[in-house]
Coordinates of C-alpha atoms in Angstrom, one line a residue:
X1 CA -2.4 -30.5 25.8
X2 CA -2.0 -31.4 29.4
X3 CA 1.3 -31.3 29.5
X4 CA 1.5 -27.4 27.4
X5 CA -0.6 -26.2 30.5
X6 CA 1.9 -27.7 32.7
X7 CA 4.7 -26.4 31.2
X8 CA 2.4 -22.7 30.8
X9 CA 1.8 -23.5 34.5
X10 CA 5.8 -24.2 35.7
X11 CA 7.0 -21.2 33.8
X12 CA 4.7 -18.7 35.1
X13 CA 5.8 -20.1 38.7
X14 CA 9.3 -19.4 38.0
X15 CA 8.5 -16.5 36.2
X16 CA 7.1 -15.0 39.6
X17 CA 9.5 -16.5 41.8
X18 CA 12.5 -14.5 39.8
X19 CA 11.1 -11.4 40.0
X20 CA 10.5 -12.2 43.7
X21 CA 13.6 -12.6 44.4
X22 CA 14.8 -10.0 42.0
X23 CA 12.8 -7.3 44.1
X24 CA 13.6 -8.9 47.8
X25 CA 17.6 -8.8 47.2
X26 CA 19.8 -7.2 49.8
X27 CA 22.4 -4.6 50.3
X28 CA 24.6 -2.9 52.2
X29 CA 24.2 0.9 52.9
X30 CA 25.6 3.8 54.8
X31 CA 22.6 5.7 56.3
X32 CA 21.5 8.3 54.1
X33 CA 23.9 11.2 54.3
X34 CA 23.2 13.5 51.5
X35 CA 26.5 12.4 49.9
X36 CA 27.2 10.6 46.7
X37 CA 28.0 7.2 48.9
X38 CA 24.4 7.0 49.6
X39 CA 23.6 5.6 46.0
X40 CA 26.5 2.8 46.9
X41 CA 25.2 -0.7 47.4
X42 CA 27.8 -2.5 49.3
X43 CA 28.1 -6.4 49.3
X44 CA 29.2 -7.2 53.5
X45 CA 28.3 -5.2 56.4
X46 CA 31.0 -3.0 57.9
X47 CA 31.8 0.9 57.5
X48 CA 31.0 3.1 54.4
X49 CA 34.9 3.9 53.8
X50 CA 33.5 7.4 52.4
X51 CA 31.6 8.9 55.5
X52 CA 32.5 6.6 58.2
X53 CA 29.2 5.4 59.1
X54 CA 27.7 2.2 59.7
X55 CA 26.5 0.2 56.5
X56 CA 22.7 -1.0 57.3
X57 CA 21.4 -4.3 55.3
X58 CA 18.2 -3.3 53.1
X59 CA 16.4 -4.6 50.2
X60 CA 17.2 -2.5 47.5
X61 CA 13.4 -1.9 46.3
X62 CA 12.8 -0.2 50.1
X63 CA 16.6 1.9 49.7
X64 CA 14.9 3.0 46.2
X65 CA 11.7 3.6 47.5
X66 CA 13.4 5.5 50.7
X67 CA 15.4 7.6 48.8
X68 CA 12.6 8.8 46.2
X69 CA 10.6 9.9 49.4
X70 CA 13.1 12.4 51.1
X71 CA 11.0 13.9 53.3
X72 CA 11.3 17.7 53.4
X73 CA 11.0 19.5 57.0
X74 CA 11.0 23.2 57.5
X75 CA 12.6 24.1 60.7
X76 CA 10.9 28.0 61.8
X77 CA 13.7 29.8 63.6
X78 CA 12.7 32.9 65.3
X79 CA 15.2 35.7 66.7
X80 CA 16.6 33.7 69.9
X81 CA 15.8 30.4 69.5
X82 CA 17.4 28.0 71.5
X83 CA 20.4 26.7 69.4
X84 CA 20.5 22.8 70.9
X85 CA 16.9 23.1 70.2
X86 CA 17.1 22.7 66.9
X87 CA 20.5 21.4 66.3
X88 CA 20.0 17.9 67.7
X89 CA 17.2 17.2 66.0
X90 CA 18.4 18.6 62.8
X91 CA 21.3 16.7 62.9
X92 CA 18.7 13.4 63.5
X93 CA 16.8 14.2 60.6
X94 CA 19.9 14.9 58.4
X95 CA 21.3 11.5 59.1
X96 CA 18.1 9.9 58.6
X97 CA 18.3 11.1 55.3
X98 CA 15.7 14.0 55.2
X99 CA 15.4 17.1 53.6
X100 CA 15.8 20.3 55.7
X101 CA 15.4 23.6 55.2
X102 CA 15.2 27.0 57.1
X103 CA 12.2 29.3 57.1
X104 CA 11.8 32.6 59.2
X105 CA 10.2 35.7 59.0
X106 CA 12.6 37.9 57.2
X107 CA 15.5 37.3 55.1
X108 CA 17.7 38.6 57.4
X109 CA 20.4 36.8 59.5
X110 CA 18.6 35.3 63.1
X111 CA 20.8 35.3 66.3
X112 CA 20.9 31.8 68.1
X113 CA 21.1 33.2 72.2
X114 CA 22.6 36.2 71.5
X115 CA 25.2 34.4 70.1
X116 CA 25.0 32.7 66.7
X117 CA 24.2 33.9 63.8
X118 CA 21.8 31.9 61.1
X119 CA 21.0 33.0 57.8
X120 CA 17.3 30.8 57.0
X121 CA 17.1 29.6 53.5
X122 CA 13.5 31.2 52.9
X123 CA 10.9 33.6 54.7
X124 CA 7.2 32.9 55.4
X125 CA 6.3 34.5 51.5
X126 CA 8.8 32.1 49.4
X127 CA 9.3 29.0 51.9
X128 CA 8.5 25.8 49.7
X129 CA 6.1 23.1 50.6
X130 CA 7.0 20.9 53.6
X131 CA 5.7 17.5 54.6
X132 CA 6.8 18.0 58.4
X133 CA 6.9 21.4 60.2
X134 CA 9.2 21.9 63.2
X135 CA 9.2 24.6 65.8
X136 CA 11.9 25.1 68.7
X137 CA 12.3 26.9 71.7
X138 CA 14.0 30.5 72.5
X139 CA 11.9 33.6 72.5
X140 CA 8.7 31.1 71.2
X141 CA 6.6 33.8 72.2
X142 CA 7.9 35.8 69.8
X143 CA 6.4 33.8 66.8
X144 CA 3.2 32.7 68.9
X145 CA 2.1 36.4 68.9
X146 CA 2.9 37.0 65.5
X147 CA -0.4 36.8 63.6
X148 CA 2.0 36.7 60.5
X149 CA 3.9 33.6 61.6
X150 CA 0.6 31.7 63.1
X151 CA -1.3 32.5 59.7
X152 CA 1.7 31.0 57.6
X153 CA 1.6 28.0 60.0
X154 CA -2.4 27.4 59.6
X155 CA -2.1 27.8 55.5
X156 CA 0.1 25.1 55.2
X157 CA -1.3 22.2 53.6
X158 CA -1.0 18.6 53.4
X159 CA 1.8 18.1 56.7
X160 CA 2.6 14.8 57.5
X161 CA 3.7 15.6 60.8
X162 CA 4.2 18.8 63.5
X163 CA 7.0 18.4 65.9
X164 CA 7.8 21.1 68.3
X165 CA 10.9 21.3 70.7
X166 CA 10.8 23.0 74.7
X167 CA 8.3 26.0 74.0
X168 CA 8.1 26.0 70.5
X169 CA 5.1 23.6 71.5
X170 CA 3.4 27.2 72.3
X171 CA 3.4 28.0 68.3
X172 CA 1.5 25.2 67.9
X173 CA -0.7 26.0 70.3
X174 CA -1.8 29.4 69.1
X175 CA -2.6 27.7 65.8
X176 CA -5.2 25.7 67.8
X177 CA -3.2 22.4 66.5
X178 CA -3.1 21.2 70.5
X179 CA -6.5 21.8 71.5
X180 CA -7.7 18.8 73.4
X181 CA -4.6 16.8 72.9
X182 CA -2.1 15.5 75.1
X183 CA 1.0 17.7 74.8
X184 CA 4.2 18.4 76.9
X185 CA 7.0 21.4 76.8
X186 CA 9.8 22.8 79.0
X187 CA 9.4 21.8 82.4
X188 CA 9.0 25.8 83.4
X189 CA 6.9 25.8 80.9
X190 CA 3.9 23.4 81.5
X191 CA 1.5 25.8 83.5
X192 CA 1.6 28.5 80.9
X193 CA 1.1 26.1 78.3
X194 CA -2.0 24.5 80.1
X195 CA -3.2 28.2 80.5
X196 CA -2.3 28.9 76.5
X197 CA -4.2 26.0 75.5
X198 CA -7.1 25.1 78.7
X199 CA -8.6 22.0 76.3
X200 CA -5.0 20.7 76.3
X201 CA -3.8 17.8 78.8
X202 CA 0.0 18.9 79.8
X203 CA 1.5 16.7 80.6
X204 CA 5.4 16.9 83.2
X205 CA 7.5 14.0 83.3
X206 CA 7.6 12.9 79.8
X207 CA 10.6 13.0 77.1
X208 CA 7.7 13.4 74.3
X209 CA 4.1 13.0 73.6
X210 CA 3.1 11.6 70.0
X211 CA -0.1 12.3 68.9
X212 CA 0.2 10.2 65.2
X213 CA 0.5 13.9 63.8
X214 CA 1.6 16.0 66.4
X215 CA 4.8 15.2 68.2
X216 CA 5.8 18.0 71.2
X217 CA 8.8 17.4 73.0
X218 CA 10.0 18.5 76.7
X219 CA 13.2 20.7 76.8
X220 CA 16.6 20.8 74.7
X221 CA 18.0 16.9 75.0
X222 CA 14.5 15.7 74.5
X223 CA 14.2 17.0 71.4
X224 CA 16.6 14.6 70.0
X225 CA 14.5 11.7 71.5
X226 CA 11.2 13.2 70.1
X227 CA 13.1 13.2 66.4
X228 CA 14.7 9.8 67.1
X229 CA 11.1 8.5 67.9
X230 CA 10.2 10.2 64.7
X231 CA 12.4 8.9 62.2
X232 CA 11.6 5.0 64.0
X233 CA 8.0 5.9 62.9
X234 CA 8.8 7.0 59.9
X235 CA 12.1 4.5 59.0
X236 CA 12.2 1.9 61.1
X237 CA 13.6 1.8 64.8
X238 CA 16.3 -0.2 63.2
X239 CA 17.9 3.2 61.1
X240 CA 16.6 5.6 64.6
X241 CA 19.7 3.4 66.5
X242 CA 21.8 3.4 64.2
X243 CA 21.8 7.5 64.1
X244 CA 21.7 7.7 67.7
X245 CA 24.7 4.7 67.4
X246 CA 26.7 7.3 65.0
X247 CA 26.0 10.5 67.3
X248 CA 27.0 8.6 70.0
X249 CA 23.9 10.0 71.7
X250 CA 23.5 6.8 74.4
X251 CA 20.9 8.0 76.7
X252 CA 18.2 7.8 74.3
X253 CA 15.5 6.0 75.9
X254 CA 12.7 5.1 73.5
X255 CA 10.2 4.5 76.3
X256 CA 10.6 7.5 77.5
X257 CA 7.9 9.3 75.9
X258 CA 4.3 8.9 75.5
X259 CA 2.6 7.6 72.9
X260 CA -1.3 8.1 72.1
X261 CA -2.1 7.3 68.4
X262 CA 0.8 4.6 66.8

C-alpha cells in the first residue's frame, strides 16, 4: 500500500513537472509586425529572414498570451495635426505589435500641416472601442473646443491608458482627465496649459510624465519616448529596445521622463 502512494505520489510529481516545462519552453520571435512571420517560432536567435527584424527569446505561453491581447489604440487626428506627432509613436506601437486605428470628426480626408493628406478609418459616431486613446499636437485647440470631440472623449469607457503628444495634452485637459495631476506639453506650451487646467502641476524639463493612466508627453521627438516608455510598461523594457534598436531611434533615454504611479 505504501509503496502504490509512492508510486501515486512520483507520478503526480512528474506529472506537474512536464507540464512545467511544457508551458515554460522558449522561442525565438520577430517582434510582432502584423505579418504572418509573427506566428513563426524560431529555434536560435538571429534575424526573422521575412521582415528583417531582430528575433527576441520568449516562452511561448507569454508570445500566445501577447498576441491574444493586441491592444487596440485610437489615434484622434484633427485638421493640422502635427504629422511627427503621431507618426513616431504610431510606428512604436505598430512594432510593438498593437492595434491602431484612426478616428476623427468627419469621414473626410484631414491635412497633416498643410501638407499631408490622411483619410481616418472612423469618425466619433462609428469609431470602435479602444483600450488606449491617443491625442497629438497641431491645431489641438481645434478639438479641445469642440464640445463634440470632448463628449466622445468623456464617453469612452473602460481605457487602459491616455497618452497625449506636444498639445494634444490640452484635449485631455478639457475633459478634466489632468485635473490635479502632474502633466507636461510643448515647451511654448506649458503656461497655457497651467492656465487650461489651474489644479494641474506642469511641469518644463521633462521628456514625459506618467501618471499609471495618463501618460502626456513634451513636443514631437518625445512622443516617441513617452510610447517607448509605454510599451516597457506594457511589454517589457526588453521588446521597448528592441523597437527603438530596429528604428534606429538612439537617443531614447528612458530616464528621461517622470514617473508618478509605476
Amino acid at each position: 500500500m505504501k509503496r502504490l502512494f509512492l508510486y501515486i505520489i512520483a507520478c503526480l510529481l512528474l506529472c506537474g513537472a512536464a507540464r512545467l516545462s511544457a508551458q515554460s519552453q522558449a522561442a525565438y520571435y520577430c517582434l510582432p509586425c502584423n505579418n504572418a512571420c509573427d506566428t513563426i517560432a524560431f529555434d536560435a536567435p538571429g534575424e526573422c529572414p521575412h521582415c528583417h527584424m531582430e528575433l527576441i527569446r520568449q516562452v511561448v505561453e507569454e508570445r500566445k498570451r501577447l498576441q491574444n491581447d493586441r491592444l487596440k489604440i485610437a489615434f484622434y487626428l484633427q485638421d493640422g495635426v502635427e504629422v511627427l506627432d503621431f507618426a513616431g509613436p504610431m510606428e512604436v506601437f505598430d512594432y510593438a505589435g498593437f492595434d491602431i486605428f484612426t478616428v476623427s470628426k468627419t469621414r473626410g480626408p484631414v491635412t497633416s500641416q498643410g501638407v499631408l493628406k490622411i483619410m481616418p478609418d472612423y469618425t466619433l459616431d462609428n469609431a470602435p472601442a479602444a483600450d488606449i486613446l491617443a491625442f497629438f499636437g497641431g491645431n489641438a485647440g481645434a478639438a479641445s473646443n469642440d464640445p463634440a470631440v470632448i463628449n466622445w472623449v468623456k464617453r469612452q469607457a473602460n481605457i487602459r491608458h491616455y497618452f497625449s503628444v506636444c498639445t494634444g495634452a490640452f484635449i485631455l485637459g478639457k475633459a478634466a482627465l489632468l485635473d490635479s495631476l502632474t502633466v507636461t506639453t510643448f515647451h511654448k506650451s506649458i503656461a497655457s496649459l497651467q492656465e487650461a487646467v489651474p489644479t494641474a502641476k506642469v511641469l518644463s524639463g521633462v521628456r514625459f510624465v506618467d501618471n499609471g493612466k495618463v501618460i502626456t508627453t513634451a513636443g514631437i521627438s518625445a512622443g516617441i519616448d513617452g510610447a517607448l516608455h509605454l510599451v516597457a510598461k506594457i511589454r517589457g523594457k526588453a521588446v521597448a529596445e528592441k523597437v527603438a534598436a530596429y528604428m534606429e531611434y538612439d537617443k531614447w533615454a528612458p530616464d528621461a521622463g517622470l514617473v508618478t504611479v509605476p
